[in-house]
Short mmCIF file of C-alpha atoms and ligand atoms in Angstrom, two decimals:
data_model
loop_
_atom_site.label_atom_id
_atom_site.label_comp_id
_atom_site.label_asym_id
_atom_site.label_seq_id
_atom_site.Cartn_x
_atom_site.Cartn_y
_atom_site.Cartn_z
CA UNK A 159 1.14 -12.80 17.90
CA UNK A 160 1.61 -9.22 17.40
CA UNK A 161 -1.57 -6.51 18.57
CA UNK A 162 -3.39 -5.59 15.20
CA UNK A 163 -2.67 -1.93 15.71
CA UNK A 164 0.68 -2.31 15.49
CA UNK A 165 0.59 -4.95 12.37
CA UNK A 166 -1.77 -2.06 11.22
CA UNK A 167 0.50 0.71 11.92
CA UNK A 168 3.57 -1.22 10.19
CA UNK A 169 1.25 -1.85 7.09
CA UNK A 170 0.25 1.73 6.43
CA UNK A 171 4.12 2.67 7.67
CA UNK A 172 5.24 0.44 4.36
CA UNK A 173 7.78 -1.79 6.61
CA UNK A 174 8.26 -5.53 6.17
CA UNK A 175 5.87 -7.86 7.76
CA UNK A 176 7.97 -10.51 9.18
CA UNK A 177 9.73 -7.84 11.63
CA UNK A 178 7.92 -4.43 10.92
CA UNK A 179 11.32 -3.08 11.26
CA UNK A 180 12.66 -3.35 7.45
CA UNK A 181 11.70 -0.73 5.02
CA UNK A 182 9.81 -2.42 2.31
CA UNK A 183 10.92 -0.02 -0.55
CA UNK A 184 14.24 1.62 -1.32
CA UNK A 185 13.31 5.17 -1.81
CA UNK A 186 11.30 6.84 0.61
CA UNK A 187 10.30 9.51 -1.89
CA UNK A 188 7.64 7.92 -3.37
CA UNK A 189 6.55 10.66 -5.78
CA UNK A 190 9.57 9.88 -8.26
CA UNK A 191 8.29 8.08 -10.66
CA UNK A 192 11.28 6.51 -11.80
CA UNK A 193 12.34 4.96 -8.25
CA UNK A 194 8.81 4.79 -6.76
CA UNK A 195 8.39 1.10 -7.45
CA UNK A 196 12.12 -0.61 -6.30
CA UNK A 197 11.90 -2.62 -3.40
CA UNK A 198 15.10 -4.28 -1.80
CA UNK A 199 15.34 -8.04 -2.67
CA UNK A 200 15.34 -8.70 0.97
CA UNK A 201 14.38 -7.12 3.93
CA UNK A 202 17.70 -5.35 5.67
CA UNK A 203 16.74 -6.55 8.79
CA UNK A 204 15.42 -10.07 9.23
CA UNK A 205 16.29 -10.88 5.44
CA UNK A 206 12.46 -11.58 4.63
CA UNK A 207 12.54 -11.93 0.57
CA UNK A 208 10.72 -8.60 -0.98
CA UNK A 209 9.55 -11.00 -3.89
CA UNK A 210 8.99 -14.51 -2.84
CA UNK A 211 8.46 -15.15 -6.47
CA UNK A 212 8.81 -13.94 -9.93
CA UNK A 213 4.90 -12.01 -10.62
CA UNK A 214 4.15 -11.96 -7.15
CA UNK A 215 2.64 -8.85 -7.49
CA UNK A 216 0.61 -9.47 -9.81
CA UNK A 217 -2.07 -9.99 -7.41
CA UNK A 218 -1.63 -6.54 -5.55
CA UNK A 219 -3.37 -5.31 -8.86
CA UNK A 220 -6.69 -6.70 -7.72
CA UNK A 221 -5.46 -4.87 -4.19
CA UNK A 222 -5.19 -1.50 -5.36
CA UNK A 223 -8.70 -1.58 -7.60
CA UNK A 224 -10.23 -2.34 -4.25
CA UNK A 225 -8.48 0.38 -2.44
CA UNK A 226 -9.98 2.95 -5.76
CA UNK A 227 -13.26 1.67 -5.39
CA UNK A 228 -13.06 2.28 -1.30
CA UNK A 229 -12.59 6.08 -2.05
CA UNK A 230 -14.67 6.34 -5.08
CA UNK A 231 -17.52 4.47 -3.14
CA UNK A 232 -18.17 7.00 -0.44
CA UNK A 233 -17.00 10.25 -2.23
CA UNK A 234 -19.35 9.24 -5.03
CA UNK A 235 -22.42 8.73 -2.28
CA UNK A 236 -21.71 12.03 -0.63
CA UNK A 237 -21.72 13.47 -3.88
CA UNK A 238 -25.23 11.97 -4.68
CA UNK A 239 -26.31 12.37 -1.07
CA UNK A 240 -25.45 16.24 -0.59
CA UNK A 241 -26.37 16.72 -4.43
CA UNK A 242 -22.67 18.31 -5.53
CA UNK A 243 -22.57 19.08 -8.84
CA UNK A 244 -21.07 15.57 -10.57
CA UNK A 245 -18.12 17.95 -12.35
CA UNK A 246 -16.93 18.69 -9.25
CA UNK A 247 -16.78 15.28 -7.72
CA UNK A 248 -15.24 13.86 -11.16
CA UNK A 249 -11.91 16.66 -10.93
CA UNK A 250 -11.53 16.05 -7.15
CA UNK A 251 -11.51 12.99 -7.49
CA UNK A 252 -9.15 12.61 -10.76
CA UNK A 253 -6.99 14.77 -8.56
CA UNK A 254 -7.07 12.86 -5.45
CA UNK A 255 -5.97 9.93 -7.86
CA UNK A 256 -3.11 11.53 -8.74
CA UNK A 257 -1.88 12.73 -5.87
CA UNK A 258 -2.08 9.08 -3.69
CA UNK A 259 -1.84 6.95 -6.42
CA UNK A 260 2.21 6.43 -5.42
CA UNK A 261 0.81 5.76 -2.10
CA UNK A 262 -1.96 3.55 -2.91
CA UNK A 263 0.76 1.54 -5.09
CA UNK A 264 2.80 0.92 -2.21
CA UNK A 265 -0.05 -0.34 0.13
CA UNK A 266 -1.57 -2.93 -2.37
CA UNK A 267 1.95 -4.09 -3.01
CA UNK A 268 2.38 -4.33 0.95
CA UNK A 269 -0.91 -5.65 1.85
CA UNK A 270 -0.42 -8.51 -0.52
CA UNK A 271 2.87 -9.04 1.12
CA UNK A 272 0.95 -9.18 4.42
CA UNK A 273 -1.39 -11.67 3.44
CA UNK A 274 1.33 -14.43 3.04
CA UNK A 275 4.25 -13.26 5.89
CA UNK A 276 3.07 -13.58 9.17
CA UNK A 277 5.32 -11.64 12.17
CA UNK A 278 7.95 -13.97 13.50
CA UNK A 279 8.67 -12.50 16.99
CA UNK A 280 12.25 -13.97 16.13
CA UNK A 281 12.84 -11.86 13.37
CA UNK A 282 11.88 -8.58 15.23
CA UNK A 283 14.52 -9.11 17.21
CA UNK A 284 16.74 -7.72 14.52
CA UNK A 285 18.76 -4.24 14.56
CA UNK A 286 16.26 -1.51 13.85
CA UNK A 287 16.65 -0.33 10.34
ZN1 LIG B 374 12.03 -7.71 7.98
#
């Protein structure tokens, strides 16, 4: 079993969750659109598939809503709270959006990757990527 800091730290870092050494997509740019999304089949390290299954993502969809609705949640009660003008809240956050929205694709797709691959202390003992 692996300390939940570092599983945490490997989730938000985007690397595979069998080793937390792999890189779980191939570009590390992630604000070109066309390459944002490609993921190696397998993980260069311990060989962990990056798709166990055709659609497997499909689920991470449900993943990133939730992550939305954590930052609209709170930015929408501070609004209300410290009574900003609604305008203001609505462009920040459209723009926030925008600008994490490669980000938050990447995290749902990984933490729905988590949920099924557990660390195998045998597979971190691959070459670091
Ligand atoms: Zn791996």
């Amino acid at each position: 079993m692996k300390p939940l800091n570092s599983t945490l730290l490997s989730l938000v870092t985007l690397k595979c969750p069998r080793c937390h050494k792999g890189k779980m997509f191939t570009h590390a740019n992630m604000y070109v659109w066309k390459t944002s999304h490609l993921m190696p089949e397998a993980c260069e390290c311990c060989g962990q598939p990056m798709e166990p299954e055709t659609g497997f993502y499909y689920g991470a969809m449900y993943l990133s809503y939730g992550l939305y609705t954590m930052l609209f949640v709170p930015m929408f009660l501070l609004t209300v709270l410290f009574d900003l003008p609604y305008l203001e809240f609505f462009i920040s956050f459209v723009v926030l959006i925008f600008a994490i929205s490669p980000y938050i694709f990447r995290l749902s797709r990984a933490c729905y990757l988590y949920l099924f691959v557990r660390y195998d202390k045998e597979a971190a003992k691959c070459k670091a990527a």
